Coordinates of C-alpha atoms in Angstrom, one line a residue:
X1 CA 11.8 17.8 14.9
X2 CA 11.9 19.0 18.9
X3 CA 9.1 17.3 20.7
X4 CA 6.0 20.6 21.5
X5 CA 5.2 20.6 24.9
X6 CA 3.3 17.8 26.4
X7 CA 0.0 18.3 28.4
X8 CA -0.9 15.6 30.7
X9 CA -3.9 14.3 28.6
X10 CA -0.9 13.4 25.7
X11 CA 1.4 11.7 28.5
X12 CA 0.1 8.4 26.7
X13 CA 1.0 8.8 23.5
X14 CA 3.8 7.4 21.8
X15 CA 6.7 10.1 21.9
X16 CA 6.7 10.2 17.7
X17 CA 2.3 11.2 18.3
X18 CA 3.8 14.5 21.1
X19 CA 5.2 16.1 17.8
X20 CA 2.5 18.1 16.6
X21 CA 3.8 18.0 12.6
X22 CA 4.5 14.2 12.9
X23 CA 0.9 13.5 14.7
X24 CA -1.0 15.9 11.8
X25 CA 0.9 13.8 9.0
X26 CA 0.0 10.5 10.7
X27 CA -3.6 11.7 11.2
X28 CA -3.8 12.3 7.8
X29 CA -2.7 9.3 6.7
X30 CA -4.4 6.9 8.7
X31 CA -8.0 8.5 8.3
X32 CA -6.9 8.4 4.1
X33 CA -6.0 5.2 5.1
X34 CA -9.6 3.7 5.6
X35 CA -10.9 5.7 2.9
X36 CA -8.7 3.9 0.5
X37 CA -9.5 0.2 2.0
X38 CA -13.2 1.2 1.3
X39 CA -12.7 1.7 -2.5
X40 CA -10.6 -1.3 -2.8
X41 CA -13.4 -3.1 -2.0
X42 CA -16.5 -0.7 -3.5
X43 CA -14.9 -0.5 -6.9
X44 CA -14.3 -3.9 -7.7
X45 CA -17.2 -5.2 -6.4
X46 CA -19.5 -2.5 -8.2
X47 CA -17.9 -4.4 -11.5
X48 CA -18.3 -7.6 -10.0
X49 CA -22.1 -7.3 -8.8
X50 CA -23.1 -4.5 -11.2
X51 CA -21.2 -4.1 -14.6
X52 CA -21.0 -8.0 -14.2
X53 CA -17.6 -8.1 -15.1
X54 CA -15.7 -11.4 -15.7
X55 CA -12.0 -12.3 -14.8
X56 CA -10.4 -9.9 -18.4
X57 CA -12.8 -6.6 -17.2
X58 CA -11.1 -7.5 -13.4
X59 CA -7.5 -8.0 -14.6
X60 CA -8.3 -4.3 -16.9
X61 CA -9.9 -2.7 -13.8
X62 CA -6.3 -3.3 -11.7
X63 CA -4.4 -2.8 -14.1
X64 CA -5.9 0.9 -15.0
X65 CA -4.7 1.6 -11.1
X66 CA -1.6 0.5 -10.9
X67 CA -0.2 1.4 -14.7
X68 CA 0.7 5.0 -13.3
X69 CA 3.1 3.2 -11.2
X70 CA 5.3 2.0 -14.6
X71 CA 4.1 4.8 -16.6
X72 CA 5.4 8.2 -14.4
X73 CA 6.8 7.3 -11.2
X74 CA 10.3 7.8 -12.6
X75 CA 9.6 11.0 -14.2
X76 CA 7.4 12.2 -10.9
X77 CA 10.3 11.4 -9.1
X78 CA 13.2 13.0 -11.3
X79 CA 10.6 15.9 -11.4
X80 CA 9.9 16.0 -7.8
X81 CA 13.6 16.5 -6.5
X82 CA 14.0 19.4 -8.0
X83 CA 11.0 21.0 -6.4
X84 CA 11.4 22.7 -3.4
X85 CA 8.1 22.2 -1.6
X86 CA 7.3 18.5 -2.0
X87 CA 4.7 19.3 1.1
X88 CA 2.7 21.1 -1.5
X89 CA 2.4 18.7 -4.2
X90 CA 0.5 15.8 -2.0
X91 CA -1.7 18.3 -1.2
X92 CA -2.9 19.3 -4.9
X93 CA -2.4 15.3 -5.6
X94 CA -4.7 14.7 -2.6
X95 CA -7.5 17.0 -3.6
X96 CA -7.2 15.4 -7.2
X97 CA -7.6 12.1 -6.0
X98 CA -11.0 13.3 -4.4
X99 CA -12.3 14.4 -7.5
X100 CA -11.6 11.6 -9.3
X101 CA -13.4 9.8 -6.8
X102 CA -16.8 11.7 -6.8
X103 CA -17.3 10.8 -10.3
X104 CA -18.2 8.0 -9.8
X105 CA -21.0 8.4 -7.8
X106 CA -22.2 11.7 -10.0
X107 CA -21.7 9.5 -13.5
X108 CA -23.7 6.7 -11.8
X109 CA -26.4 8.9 -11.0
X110 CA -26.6 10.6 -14.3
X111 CA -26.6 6.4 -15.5
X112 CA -23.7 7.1 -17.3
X113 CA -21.1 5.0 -15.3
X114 CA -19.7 2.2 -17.5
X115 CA -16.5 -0.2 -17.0
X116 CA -14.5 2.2 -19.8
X117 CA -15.3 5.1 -17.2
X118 CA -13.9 3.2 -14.0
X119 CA -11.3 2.2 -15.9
X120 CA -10.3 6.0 -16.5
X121 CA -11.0 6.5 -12.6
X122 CA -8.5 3.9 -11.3
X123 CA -6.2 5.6 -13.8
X124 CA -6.6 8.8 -12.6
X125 CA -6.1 8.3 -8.6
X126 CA -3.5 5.8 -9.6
X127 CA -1.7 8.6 -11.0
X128 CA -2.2 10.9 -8.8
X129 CA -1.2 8.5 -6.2
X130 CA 2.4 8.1 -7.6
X131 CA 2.7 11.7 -7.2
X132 CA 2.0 11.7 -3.8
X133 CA 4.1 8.6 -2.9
X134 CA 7.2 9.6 -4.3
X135 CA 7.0 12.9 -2.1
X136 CA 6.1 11.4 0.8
X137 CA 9.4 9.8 1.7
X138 CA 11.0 13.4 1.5
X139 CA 8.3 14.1 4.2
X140 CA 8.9 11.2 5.6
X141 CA 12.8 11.9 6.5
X142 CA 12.2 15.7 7.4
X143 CA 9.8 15.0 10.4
X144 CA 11.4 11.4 11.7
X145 CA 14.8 11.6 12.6
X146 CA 17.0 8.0 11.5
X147 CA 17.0 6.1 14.9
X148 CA 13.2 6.8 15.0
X149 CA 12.7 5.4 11.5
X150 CA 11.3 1.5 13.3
X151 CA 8.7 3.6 16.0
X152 CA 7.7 5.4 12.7
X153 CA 7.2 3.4 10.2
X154 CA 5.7 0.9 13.3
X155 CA 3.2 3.6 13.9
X156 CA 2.2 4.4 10.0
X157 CA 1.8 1.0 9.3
X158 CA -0.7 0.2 12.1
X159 CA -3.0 2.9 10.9
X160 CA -2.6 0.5 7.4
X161 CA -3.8 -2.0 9.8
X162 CA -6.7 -0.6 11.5
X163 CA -7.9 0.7 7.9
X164 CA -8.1 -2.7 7.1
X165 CA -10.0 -3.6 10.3
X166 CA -12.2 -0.3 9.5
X167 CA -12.2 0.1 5.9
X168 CA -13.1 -3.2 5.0
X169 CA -15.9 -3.8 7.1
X170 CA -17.3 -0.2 6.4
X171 CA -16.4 -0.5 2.9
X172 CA -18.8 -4.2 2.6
X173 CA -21.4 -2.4 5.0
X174 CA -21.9 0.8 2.9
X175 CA -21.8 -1.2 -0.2
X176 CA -25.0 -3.5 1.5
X177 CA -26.4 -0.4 2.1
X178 CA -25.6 2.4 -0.1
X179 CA -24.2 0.6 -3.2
X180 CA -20.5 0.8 -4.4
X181 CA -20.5 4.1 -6.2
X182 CA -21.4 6.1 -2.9
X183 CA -19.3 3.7 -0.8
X184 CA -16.3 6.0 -2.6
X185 CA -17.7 9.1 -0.9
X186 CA -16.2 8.5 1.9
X187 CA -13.3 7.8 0.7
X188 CA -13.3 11.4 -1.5
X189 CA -13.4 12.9 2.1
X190 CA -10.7 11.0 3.3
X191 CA -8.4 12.7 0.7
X192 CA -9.6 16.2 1.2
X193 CA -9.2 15.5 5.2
X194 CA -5.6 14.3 4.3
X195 CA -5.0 17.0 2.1
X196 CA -6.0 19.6 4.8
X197 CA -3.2 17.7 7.7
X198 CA -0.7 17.6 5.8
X199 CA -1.1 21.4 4.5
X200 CA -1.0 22.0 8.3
X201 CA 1.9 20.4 8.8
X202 CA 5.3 23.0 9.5
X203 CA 8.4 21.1 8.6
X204 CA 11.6 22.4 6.8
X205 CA 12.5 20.2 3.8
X206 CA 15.8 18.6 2.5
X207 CA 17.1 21.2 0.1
X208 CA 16.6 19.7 -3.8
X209 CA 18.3 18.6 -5.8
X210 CA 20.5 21.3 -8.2
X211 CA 21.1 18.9 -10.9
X212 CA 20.1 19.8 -14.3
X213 CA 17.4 17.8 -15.8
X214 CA 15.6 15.1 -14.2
X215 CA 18.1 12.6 -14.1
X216 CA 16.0 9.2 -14.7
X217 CA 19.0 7.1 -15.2
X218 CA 20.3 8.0 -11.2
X219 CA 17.4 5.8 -9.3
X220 CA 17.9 3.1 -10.9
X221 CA 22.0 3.0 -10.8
X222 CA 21.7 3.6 -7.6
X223 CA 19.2 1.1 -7.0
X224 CA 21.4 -1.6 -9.3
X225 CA 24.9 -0.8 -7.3
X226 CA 23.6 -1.2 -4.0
X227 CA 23.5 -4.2 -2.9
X228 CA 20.5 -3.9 -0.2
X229 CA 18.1 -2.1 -2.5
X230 CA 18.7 -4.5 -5.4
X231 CA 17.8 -7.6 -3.6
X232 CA 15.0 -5.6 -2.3
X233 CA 13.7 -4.4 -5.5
X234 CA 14.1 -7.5 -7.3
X235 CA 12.2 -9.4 -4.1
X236 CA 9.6 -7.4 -3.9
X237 CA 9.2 -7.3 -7.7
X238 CA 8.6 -10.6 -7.9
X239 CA 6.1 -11.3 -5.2
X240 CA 4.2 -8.6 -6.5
X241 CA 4.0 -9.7 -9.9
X242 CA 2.0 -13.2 -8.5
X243 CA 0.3 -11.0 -5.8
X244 CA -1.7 -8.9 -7.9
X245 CA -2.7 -12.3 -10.5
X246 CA -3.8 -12.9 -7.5
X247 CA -5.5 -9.7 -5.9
X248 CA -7.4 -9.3 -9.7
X249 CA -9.6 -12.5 -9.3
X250 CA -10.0 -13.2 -5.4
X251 CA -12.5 -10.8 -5.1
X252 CA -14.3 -12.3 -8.0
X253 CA -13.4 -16.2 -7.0
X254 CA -14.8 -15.6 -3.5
X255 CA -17.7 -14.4 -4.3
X256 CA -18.9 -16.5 -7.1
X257 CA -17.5 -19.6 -6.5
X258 CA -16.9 -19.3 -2.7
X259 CA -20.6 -17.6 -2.2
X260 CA -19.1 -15.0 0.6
X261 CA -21.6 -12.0 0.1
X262 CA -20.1 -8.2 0.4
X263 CA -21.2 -7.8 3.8
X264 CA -19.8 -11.2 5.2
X265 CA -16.5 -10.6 2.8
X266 CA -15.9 -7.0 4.0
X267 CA -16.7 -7.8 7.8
X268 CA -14.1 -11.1 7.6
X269 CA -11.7 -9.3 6.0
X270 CA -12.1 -6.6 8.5
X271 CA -11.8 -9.1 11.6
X272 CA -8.7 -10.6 9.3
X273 CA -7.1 -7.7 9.5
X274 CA -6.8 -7.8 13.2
X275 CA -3.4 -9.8 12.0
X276 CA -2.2 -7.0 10.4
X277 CA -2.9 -4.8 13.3
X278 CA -1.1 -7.4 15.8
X279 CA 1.7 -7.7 13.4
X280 CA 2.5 -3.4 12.8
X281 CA 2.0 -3.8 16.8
X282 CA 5.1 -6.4 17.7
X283 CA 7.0 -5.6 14.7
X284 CA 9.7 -2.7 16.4
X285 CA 9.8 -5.3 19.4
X286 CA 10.7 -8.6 16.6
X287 CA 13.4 -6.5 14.8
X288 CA 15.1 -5.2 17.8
X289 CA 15.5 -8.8 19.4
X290 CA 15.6 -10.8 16.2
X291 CA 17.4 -7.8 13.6
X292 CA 15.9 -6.1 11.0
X293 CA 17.1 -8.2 8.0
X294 CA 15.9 -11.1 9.8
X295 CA 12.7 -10.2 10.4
X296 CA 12.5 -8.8 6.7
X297 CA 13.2 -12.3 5.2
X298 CA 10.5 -14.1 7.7
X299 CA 8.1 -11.4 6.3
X300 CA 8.6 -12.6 2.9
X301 CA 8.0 -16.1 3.8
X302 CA 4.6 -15.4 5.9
X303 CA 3.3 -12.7 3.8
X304 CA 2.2 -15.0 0.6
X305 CA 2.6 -18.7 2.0
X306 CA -1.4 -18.2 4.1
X307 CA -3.1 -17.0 0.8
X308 CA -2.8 -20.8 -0.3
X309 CA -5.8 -21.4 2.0
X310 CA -7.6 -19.6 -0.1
X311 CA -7.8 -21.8 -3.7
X312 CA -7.8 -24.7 -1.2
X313 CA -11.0 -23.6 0.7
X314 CA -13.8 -25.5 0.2
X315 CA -16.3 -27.9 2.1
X316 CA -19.1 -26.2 4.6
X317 CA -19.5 -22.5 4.2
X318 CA -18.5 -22.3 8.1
X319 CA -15.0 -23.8 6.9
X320 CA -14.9 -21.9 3.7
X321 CA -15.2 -18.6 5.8
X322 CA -12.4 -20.0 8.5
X323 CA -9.8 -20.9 5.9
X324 CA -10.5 -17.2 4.5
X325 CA -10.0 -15.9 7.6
X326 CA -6.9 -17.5 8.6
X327 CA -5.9 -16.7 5.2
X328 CA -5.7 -13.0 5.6
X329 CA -5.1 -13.1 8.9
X330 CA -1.8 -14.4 9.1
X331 CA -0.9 -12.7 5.8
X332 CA -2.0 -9.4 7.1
X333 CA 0.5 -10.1 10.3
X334 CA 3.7 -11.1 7.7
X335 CA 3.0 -8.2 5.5
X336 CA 3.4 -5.9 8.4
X337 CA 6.8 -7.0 9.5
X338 CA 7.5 -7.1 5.4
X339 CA 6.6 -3.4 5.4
X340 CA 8.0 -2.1 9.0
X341 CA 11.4 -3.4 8.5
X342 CA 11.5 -2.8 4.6
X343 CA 10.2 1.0 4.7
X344 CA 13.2 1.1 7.9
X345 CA 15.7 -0.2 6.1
X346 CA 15.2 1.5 2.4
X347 CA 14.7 5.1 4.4
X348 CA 18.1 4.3 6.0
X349 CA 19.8 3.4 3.1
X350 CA 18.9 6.1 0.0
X351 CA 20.2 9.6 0.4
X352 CA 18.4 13.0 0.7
X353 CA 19.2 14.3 -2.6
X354 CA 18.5 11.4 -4.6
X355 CA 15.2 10.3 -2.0
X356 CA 12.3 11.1 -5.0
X357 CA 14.6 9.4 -7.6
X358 CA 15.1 6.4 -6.5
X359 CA 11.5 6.1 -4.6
X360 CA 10.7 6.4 -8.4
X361 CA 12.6 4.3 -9.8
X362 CA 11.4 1.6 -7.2
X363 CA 7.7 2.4 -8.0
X364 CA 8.9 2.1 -11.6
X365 CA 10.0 -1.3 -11.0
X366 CA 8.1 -2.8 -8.0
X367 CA 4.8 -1.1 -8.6
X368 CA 5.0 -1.2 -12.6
X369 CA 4.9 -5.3 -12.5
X370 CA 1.7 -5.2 -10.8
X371 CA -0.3 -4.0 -13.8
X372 CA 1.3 -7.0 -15.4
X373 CA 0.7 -9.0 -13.0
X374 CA -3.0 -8.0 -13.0
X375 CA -3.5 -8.4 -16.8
X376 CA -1.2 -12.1 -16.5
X377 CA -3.7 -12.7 -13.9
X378 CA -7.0 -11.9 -15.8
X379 CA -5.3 -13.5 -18.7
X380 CA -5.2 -17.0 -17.2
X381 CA -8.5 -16.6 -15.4
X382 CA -9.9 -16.7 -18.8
X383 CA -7.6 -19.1 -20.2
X384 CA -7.3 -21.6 -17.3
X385 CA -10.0 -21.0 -14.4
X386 CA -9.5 -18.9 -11.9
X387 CA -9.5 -21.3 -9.1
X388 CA -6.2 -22.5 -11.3
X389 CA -4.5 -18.9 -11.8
X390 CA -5.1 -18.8 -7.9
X391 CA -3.0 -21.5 -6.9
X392 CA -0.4 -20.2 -9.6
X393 CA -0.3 -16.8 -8.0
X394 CA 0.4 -18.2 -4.2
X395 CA 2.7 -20.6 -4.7
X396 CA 4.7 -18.4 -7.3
X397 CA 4.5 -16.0 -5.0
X398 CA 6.6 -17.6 -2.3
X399 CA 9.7 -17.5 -5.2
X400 CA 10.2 -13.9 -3.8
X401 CA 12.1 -14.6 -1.2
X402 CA 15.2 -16.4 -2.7
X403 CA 16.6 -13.1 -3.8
X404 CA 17.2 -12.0 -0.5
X405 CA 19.1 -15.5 0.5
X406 CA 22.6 -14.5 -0.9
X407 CA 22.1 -10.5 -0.4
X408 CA 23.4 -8.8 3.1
X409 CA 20.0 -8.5 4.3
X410 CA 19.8 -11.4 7.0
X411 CA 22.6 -10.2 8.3
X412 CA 21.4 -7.1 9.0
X413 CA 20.7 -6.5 12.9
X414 CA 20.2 -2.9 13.2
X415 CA 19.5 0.0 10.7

């Protein structure tokens, strides 16, 4: 991790961006980044607007994505610590995610592209995705060293930002233009151009694991004995189970009852996410002067309590488009300090040889809910109304935080 020499055109980048490996992973990243905001708003609305899918089909649709997550990501990550070249396996994952992805517009040009077929999509780069997430921690750890874990994570998670300034507004352009299935070209690229950086990247790995077997059981004990990763876990779990009822139907809600067409939607969503980007940007500064734990708790409140704007919008279209916009503005901005000071303090706290384990076992956990969330979510769409599963979702959602009340976390200053 030594610094490569620095010519005077890098003098203003960040010290982390001087390190060639670190600035070809983070290049990577962020331009897979924006791919990856496009389909999340090409393939939903391509069932929305074209397969004319109802509130079930959407709740399905998610759910197909994010099942991998409680299907494999314990036995990805008991497989992946005993590998030696984790560096390896995100870039086979990457390129399978890219296939995957030009199906869709190959099937819809052959007019063979159904809901059954997208569902097997989302499936597929859902899996594949787990694979490359529980690697990329290992990655993570060998190119940042601990006290640079806040700059880091500060820097990854403003590329999440700007993809959502980018990604959505492409992604609600190209579908105006080009129709959803094509929109997820770009995103096919983004993989292979991900896939490509991070095979460039020259970085010695943590040596794995020489246990016998996968050892499933070892994540999750030693996500259950610690004290900070349980509260975390069981947090998170629980505002992602009410985020993703919600995430299955907004897209739907606001553009069928709200009338916000895919251009206008992807363009506010995009200038929305300018809170994200402000947030990833003062997050380092907030945790040194307020304390990581601290600023991990006020990101639980501030992540879900703005999305309430959202099944109370209504009245002119100019104010339905300003409450939406506050909306995921300020939720953009709390999910960023959620993110910066959670990915700090979990890559502090979780040790080498058991890194892919327990980043498994949390996937398993805090990733498998939101496929039940999703279904829960279509479920009482149908059942309900989905203006009514809405304000379920963001109120519910708020209940996260009171695991971390009684936990060490707030007191938590530094790493």
């Amino acid at each position: 991790m030594t610094a490569t020499a620095t010519p005077a055109t890098r003098r203003w980048l960040p010290p982390l961006l001087r390190q060639t490996p670190f600035r070809r992973y983070w290049t990577g990243q962020s331009v897979s980044l924006v791919g990856d905001q496009i389909t999340e708003l090409a393939l939903p609305l391509f069932a929305v607007l074209v397969a004319q899918a109802g509130p079930a089909e959407m709740g399905y649709l998610t759910a197909a994505a994010l099942a991998p997550n409680l299907l494999f990501s314990l036995l990805f990550g008991g497989w992946a610590d005993r590998r030696p070249y984790k560096r390896t396996i995100m870039v086979a994952a990457d390129v399978a995610r890219a296939v995957a992805l030009l199906a869709v517009p190959v099937l819809y040009l052959l007019d063979a592209l159904t809901m059954t077929q997208l569902y097997l999509v989302a499936f597929t780069v859902g899996t594949f995705s787990v694979l490359f997430e529980v690697c990329r921690t290992t990655l993570f750890v060998s190119l940042v060293s601990r006290e640079d874990f806040l700059p880091a994570n500060a820097l990854l998670n403003g590329s999440r930002a700007f993809s959502s300034v980018a990604g959505a507004g492409a992604g609600g352009l190209l579908v105006r233009l080009v129709g959803a299935p094509f929109a997820l070209l770009l995103d096919a690229l983004s993989f292979l151009f991900s896939a490509v950086m991070i095979a460039r990247v020259e970085v010695v790995e943590p040596t794995p694991s020489a246990r016998r077997g996968l050892g499933l059981r070892e994540g999750l004990s030693f996500i259950a004995r610690h004290p900070v990763m349980r509260a975390a876990v069981c947090a998170s779990t629980t505002i992602n189970l009410f985020n993703y009822m919600y995430g299955a139907l907004v897209i739907l809600y606001v553009t069928t009852e709200l009338h916000v067409t895919p251009d206008v939607l992807g363009l506010g969503l995009g200038l929305a996410a300018v809170g994200a980007l402000i947030g990833a940007a003062v997050a380092r500064r907030l945790a040194e002067r307020f304390g990581v734990g601290p600023l991990y708790v006020f990101g639980y409140l501030l992540f879900p309590a703005p999305l309430i704007l959202i099944p109370l919008a209504q009245g002119p279209h100019w104010l339905v488009l300003t409450m939406v916009f506050c909306a995921e503005f300020w939720s953009g901005f709390g999910v960023m300090l959620l993110d910066t000071a959670g990915g700090s303090l979990q890559a502090g706290v979780i040790p080498d040889e058991l890194r892919a384990r327990v980043t498994g076992a949390h996937r398993t956990i805090n990733y498998g809910i939101r496929p039940i969330g999703a279904v829960i979510g279509g479920a009482l769409g149908t059942a309900l109304g989905v203006r009514e599963t809405l304000w379920i979702a963001t109120v519910g959602a708020l209940a996260g935080v009171l695991w971390l009340i009684a936990s060490p976390i707030p007191r938590m200053r530094r790493l």
